[in-house]
Coordinates of C-alpha atoms and ligand atoms in Angstrom, one line a residue:
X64 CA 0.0 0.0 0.0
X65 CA 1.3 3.4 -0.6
X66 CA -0.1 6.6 1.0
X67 CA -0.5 9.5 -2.1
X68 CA -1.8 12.7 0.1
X69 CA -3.5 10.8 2.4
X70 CA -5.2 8.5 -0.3
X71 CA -3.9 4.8 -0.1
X72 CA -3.5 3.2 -2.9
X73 CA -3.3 -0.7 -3.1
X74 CA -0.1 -2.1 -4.6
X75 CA -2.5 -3.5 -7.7
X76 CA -4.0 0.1 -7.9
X77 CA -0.3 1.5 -8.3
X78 CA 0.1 -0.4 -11.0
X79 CA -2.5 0.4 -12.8
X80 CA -2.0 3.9 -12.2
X81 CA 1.0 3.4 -13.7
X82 CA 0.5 1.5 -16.8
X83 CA 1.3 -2.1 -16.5
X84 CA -1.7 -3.1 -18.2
X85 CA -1.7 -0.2 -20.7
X86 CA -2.7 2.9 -21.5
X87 CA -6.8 2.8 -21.9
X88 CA -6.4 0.8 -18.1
X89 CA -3.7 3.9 -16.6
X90 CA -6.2 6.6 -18.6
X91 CA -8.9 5.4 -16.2
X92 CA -7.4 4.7 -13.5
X93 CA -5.9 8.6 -13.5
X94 CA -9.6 9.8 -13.6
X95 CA -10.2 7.8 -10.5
X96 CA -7.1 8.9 -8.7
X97 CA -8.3 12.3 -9.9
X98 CA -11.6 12.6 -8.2
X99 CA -10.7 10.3 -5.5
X100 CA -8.3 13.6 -4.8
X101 CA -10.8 16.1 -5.3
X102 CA -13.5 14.4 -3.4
X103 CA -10.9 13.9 -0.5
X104 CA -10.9 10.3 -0.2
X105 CA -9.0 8.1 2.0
X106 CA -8.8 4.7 -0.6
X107 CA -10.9 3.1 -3.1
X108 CA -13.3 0.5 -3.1
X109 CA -14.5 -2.0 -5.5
X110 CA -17.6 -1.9 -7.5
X111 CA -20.0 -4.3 -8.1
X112 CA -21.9 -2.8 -10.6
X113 CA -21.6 0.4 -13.3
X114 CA -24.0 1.9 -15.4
X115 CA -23.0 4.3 -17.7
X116 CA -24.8 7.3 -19.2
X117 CA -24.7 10.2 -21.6
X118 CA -24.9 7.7 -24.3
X119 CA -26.6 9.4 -27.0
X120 CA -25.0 10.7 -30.1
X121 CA -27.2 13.7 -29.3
X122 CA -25.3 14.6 -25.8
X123 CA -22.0 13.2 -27.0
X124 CA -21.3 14.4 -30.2
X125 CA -18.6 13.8 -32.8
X126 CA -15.7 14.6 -29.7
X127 CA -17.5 12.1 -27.3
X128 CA -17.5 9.4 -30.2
X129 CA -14.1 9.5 -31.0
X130 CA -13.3 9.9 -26.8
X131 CA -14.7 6.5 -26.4
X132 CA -13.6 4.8 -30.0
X133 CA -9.9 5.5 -28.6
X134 CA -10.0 4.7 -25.1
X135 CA -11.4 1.2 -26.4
X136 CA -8.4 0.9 -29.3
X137 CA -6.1 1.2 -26.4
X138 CA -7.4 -2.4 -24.8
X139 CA -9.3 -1.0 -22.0
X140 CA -11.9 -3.4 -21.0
X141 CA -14.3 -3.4 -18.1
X142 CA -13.6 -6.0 -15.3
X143 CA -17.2 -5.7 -13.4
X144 CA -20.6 -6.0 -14.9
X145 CA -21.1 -2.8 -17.0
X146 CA -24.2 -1.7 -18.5
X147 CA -25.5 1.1 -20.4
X148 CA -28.2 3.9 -20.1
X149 CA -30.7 4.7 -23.9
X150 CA -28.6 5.8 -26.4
X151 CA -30.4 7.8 -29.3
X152 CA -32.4 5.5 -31.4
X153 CA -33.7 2.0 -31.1
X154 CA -31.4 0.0 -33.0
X155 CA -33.6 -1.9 -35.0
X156 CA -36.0 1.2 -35.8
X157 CA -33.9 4.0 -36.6
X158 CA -34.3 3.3 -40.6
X159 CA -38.2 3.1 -40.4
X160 CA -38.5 6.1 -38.0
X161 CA -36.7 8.4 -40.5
X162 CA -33.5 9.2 -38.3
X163 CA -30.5 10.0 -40.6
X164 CA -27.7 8.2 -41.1
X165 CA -25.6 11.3 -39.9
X166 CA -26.9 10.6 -36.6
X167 CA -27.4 6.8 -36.5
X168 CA -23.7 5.7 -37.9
X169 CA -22.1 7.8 -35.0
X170 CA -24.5 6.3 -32.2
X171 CA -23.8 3.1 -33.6
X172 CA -19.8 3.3 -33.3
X173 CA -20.5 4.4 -29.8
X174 CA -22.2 1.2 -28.8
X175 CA -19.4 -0.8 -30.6
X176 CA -16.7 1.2 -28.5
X177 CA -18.6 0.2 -25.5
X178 CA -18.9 -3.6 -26.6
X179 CA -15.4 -3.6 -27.7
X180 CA -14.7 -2.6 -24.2
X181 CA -16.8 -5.6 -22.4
X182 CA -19.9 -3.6 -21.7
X183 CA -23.5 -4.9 -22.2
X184 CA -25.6 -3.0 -24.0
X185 CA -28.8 -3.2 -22.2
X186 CA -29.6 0.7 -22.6
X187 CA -31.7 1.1 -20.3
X188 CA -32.0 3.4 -17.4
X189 CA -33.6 1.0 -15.2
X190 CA -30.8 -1.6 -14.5
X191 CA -32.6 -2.4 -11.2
X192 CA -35.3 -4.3 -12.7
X193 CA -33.5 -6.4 -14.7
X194 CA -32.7 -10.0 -13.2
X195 CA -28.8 -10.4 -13.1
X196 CA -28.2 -6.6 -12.4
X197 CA -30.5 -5.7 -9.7
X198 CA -28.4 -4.7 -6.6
X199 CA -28.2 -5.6 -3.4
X200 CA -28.5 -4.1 0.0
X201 CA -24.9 -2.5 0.9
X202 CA -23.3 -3.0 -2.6
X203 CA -21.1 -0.2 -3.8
X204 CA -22.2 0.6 -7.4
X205 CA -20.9 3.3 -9.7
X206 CA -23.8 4.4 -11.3
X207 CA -24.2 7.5 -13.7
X208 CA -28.0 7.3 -13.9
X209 CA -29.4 9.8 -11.7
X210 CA -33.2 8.0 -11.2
X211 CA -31.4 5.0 -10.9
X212 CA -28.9 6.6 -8.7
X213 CA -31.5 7.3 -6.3
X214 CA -33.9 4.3 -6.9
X215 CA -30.5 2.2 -5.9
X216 CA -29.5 4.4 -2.5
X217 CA -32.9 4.6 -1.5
X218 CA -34.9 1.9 -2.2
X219 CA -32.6 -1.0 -2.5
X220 CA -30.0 0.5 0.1
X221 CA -27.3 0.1 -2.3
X222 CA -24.1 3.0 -2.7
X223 CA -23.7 4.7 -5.6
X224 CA -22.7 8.2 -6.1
X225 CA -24.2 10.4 -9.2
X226 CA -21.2 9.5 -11.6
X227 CA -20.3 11.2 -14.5
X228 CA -20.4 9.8 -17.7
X229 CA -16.5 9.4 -17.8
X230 CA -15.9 8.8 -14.5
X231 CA -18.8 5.5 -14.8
X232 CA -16.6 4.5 -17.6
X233 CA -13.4 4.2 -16.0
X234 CA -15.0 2.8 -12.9
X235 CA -16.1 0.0 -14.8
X236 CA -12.7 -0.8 -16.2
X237 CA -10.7 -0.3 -12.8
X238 CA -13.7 -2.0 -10.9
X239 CA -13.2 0.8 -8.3
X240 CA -14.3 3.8 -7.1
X241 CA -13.1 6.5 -5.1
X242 CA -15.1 5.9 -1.3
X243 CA -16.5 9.2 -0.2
X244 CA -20.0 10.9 -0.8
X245 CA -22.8 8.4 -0.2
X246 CA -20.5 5.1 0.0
X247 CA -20.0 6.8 3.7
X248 CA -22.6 6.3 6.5
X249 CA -22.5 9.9 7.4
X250 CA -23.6 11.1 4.1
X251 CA -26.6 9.6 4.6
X252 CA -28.7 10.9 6.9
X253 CA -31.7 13.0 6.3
X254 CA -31.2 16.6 6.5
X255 CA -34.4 17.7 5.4
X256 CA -38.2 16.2 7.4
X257 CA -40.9 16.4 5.0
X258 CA -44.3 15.9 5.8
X259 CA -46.9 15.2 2.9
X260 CA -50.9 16.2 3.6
X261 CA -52.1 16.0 0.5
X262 CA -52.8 12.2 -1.1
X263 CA -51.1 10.6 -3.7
X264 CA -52.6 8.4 -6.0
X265 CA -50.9 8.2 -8.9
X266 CA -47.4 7.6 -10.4
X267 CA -48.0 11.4 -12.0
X268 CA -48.9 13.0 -8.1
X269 CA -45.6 11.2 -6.9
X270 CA -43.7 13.5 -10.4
X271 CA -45.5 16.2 -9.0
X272 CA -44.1 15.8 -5.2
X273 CA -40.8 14.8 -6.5
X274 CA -40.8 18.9 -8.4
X275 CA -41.9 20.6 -4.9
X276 CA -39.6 18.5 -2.9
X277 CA -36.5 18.5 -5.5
X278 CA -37.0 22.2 -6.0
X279 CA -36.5 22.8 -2.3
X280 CA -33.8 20.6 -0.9
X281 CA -31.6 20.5 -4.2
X282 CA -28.8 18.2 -2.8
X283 CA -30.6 17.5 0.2
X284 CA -31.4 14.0 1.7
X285 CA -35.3 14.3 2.2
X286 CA -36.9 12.3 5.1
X287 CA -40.4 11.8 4.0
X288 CA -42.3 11.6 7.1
X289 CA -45.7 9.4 6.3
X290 CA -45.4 8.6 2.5
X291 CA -45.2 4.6 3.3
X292 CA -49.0 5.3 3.7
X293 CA -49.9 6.3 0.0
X294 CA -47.8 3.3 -0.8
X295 CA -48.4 -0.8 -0.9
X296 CA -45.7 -2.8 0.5
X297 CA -42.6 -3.5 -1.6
X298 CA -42.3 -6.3 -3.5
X299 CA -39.7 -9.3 -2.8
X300 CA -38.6 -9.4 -6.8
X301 CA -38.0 -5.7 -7.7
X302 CA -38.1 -6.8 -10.9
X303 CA -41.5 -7.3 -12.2
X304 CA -42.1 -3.8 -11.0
X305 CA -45.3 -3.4 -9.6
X306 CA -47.3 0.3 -8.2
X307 CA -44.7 0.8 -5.3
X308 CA -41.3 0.2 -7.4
X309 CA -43.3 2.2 -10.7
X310 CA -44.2 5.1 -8.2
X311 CA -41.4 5.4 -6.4
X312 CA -38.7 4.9 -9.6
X313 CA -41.0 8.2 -10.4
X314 CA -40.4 10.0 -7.1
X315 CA -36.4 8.9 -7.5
X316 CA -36.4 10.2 -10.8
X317 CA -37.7 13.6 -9.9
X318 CA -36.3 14.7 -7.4
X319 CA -32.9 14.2 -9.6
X320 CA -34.3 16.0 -12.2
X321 CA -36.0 19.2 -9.9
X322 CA -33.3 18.9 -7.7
X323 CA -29.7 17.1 -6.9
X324 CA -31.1 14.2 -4.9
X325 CA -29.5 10.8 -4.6
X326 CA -30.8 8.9 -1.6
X327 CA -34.2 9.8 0.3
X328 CA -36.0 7.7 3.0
X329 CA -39.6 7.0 3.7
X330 CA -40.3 6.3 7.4
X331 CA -40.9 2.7 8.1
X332 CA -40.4 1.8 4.7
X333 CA -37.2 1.9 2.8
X334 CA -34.7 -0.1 4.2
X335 CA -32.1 2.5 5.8
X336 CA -35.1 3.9 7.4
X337 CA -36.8 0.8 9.0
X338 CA -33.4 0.0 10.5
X339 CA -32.3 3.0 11.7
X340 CA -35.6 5.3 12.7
X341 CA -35.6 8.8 13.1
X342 CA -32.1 8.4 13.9
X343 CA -31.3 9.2 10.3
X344 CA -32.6 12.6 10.6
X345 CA -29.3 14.5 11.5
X346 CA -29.8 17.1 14.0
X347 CA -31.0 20.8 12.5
X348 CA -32.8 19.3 9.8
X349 CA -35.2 21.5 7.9
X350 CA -38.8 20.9 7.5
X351 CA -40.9 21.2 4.3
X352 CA -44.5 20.7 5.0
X353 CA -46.5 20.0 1.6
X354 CA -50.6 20.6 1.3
X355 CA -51.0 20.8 -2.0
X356 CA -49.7 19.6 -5.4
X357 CA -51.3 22.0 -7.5
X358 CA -48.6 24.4 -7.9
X359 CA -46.7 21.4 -9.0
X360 CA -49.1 20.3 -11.8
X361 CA -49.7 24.1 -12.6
X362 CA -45.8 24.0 -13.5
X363 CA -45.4 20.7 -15.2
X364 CA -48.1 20.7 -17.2
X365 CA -46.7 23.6 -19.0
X366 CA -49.0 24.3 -22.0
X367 CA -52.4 24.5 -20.7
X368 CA -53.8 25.3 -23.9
X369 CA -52.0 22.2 -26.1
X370 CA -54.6 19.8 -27.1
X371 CA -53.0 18.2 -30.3
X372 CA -50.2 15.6 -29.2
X373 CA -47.7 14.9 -31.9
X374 CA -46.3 11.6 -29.3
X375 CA -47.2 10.4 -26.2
X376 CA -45.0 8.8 -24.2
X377 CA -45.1 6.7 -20.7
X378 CA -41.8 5.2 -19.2
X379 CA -39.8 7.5 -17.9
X380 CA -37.4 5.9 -16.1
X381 CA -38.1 3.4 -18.6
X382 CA -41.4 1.3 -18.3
X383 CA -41.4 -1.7 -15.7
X384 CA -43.3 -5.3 -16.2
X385 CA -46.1 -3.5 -14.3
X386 CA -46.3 -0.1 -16.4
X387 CA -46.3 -2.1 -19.9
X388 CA -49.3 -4.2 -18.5
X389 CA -51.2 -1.4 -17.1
X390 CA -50.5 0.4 -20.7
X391 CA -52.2 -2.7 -22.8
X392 CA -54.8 -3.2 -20.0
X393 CA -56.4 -0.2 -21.2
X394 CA -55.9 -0.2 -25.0
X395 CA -56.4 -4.0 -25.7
X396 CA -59.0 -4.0 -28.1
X397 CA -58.6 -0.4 -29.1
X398 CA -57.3 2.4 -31.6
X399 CA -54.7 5.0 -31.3
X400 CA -55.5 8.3 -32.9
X401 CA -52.0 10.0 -31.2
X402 CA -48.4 7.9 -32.2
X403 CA -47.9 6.3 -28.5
X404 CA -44.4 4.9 -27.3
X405 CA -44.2 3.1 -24.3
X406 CA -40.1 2.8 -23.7
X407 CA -38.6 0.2 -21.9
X408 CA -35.6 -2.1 -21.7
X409 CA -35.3 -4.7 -24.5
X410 CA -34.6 -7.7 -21.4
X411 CA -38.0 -6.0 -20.2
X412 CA -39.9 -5.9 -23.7
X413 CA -39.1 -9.6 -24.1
X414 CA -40.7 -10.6 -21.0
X415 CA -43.8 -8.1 -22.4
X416 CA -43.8 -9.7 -25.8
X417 CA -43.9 -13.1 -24.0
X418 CA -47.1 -12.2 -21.8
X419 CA -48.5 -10.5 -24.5
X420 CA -48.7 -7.3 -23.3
X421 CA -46.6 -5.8 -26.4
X422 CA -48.8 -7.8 -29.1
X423 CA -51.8 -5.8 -27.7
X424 CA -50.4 -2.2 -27.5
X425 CA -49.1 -2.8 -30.9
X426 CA -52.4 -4.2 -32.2
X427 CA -54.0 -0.6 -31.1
X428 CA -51.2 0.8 -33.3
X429 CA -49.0 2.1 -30.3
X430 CA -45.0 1.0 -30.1
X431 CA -43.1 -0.4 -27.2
X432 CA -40.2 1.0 -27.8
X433 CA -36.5 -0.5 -26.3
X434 CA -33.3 1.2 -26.3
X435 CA -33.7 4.9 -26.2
X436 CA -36.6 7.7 -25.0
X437 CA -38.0 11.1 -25.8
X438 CA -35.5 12.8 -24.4
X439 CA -32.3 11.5 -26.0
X440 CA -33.4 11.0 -29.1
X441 CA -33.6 13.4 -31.7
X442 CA -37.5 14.5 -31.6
X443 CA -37.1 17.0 -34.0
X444 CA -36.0 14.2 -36.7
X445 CA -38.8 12.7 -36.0
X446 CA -41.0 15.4 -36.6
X447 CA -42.5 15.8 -32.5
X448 CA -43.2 19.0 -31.6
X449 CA -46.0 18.2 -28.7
X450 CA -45.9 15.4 -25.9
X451 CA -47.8 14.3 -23.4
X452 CA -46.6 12.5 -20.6
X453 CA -47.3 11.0 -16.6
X454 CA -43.2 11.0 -15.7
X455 CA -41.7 14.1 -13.7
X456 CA -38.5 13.4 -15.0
X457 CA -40.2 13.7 -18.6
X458 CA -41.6 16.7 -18.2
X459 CA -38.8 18.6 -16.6
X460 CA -36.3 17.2 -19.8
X461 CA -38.2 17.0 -22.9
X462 CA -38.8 20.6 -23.2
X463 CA -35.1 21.7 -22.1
X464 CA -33.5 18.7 -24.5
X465 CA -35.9 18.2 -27.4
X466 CA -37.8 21.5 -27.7
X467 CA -41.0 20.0 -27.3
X468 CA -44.2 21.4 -25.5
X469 CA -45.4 19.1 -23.1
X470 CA -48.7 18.0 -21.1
X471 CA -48.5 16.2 -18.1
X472 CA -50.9 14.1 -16.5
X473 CA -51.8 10.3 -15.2
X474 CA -51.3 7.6 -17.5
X475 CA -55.3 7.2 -17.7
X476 CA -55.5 10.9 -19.4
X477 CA -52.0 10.2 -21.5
X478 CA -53.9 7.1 -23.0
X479 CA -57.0 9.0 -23.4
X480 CA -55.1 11.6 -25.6
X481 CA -53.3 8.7 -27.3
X482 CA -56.9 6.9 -28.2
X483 CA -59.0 9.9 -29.1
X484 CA -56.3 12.1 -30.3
X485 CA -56.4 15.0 -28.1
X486 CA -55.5 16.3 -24.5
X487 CA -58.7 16.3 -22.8
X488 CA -58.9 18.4 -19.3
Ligands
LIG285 FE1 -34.6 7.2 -18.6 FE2 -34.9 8.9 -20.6 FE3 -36.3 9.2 -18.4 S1 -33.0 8.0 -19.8 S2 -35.0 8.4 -16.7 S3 -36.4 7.5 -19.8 S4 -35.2 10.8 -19.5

């Protein structure tokens, strides 16, 4: 072991750091020396997991491409499981959707880097419900995902910092991480009590209370006081989804978006919480006391007067086993008016298609779509201009990336304005 300012490095580390297994290995390891410096960090620790994000041609750009395309030439290759956020297009779609080649031959070369390097390419933001990824309580993850940043702290009781897009990468192909931030217990606690009077009865009312809650601790660590009672109990396998993992993958998502959150704790409920008590509220906390979502709504659901829809869209973090059913629940036997994507994770599609929950949607004319989502591809090449929605995280980032104008609702008025082909108040 050798002590560099105060961080302690194993003898393994040093020599990655210093090139023995070449220069894409050393390249990554000096980013996670780097930030392990910044962030003030005694040592590293090992990852179980990465995700990576900021895979879409559209954030990247031609730099980004040629970034990655080099770091995998020079042999670096990941050494934990790695997997990837949506990238820009679905890859079997792009032709049929009308996205140009000048956008689709760059995103694919930035999947090939990433295979080249050993990564799987499940792109998808929601890595949690997938079997074989899904964390587990006290794993230290490196995850660039921000809903699935906080789904993973909070939910599961995993670690995971908000990585960068870069610094996920070389995570993955050091299998380490630098140990500060929210891999330490003190990080944790709650510094903000929240109390919630108003009910909650919909994955769209827990978007609305992850703005007002996001807006007002930013990088806070909310306590929510009494929210395990607008939710059923969670679900032994995380991964078939289900109302309490779809509303509170929502509530996660949110309160990244609106604010800087990464881990929040329901009393009685998530797992940090049940453990520990009120004991997690650190002393001084503030308190944010919430009657009403309609200020919320008022500010989400941005264009009051939009009734035509050019898309509307549901999955957001991407949809769960639970979402997709709901979705073809209520369109089996019907006929969209509106184009309709429900986006997902292919591993999660597959187990759709084999329910038959995507034969139906498709049969009413709507698409489940895999690999990408409204806000990282390029809606304007695809001619959307309006989009409806039920995901906070949606509506905060599909007028800010893709230029759209947006209504927000519950899914039941999203698939209303998908069937009859207009927003109806
Ligand atoms: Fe996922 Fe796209 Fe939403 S990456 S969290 S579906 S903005």
């Amino acid at each position: 072991m050798v002590g560099m300012n105060d961080l302690i490095l194993t003898d393994e580390e040093q020599d990655l750091l210093a090139g023995v297994e070449g220069p894409g290995v050393r390249r990554a390891m000096e980013i996670v020396v780097a930030l392990a410096r910044i962030y003030g960090a005694a040592d590293l620790i090992p990852v179980k997991h990465v995700q990576i994000a900021g895979v879409s041609y559209k954030n990247l750009g031609d730099a980004g491409v040629e970034f990655l395309s080099r770091w995998a030439a020079e042999g670096a290759r990941v050494r934990v499981p790695v997997t990837l956020n949506p990238m820009g297009m679905e890859r079997g779609k792009w032709q049929s959707w009308g996205i140009q080649p000048g956008f689709a031959t760059p995103q694919l070369s930035v999947i090939d880097a990433f295979e080249a390097m050993g990564v799987t390419p499940t792109m998808s933001c929601t890595p949690y419900l997938f079997p074989g990824f899904k964390p587990q309580r006290g794993d230290a993850l490196a995850w660039a995902e921000s809903s699935a940043v906080a789904f993973a702290n909070s939910v599961i009781g995993a670690r995971s910092n908000r990585e960068g897009g870069p610094s996920a990468v070389a995570a993955g192909i050091v299998g380490r991480t630098a140990r500060y931030g929210y891999h330490l217990d003190e990080n944790r606690g709650a510094n903000w009590l929240v109390e919630v009077r108003t009910p909650l009865k919909s994955v769209a009312d827990f978007g609305a209370l992850s703005y007002t809650v996001g807006k007002a601790v930013g990088s806070g660590v909310p306590w929510f006081a009494d929210l395990a009672e607008s939710l059923p109990p969670l679900p032994g396998d995380m991964t078939l989804g289900g109302p309490a993992g779809d509303r509170l993958k929502t509530l996660g998502a949110g309160l990244a978006a609106y604010g800087a959150v990464a881990v929040y704790h329901i009393a009685d409920y998530t797992p940090e919480a049940r453990d520990a008590g009120p004991e997690l509220i650190r002393p001084g906390a503030k308190r944010l006391v919430i009657d009403s979502l309609e200020d919320a709504y008022r500010v989400m659901d941005a264009d009051p007067d939009l009734r035509k829809i050019d898309l509307v869209t549901i999955g957001c973090p991407h949809a769960s086993l639970s979402e997709i059913q709901q979705v073809a629940e209520v369109l089996r036997g019907k006929h969209l008016k509106t184009r309709l994507w429900v986006t997902t994770g292919q591993i999660t599609r597959e187990r759709a298609a084999e329910l038959g929950y995507v034969q139906i949607i498709e049969a009413a004319g709507g698409e489940v779509v895999a690999d990408t989502c409204a806000v990282v591809a390029p809606m304007r090449m695809l001619d959307v201009r309006t989009m409806a929605t039920n995901a906070g995280k949606m509506a905060c980032y599909a007028p800010m990336h893709s230029g759209v104008k947006m209504r927000f609702g519950d899914v039941e008025q999203c698939l209303d304005a998908a069937v009859t082909g207009e927003w109806r108040n």
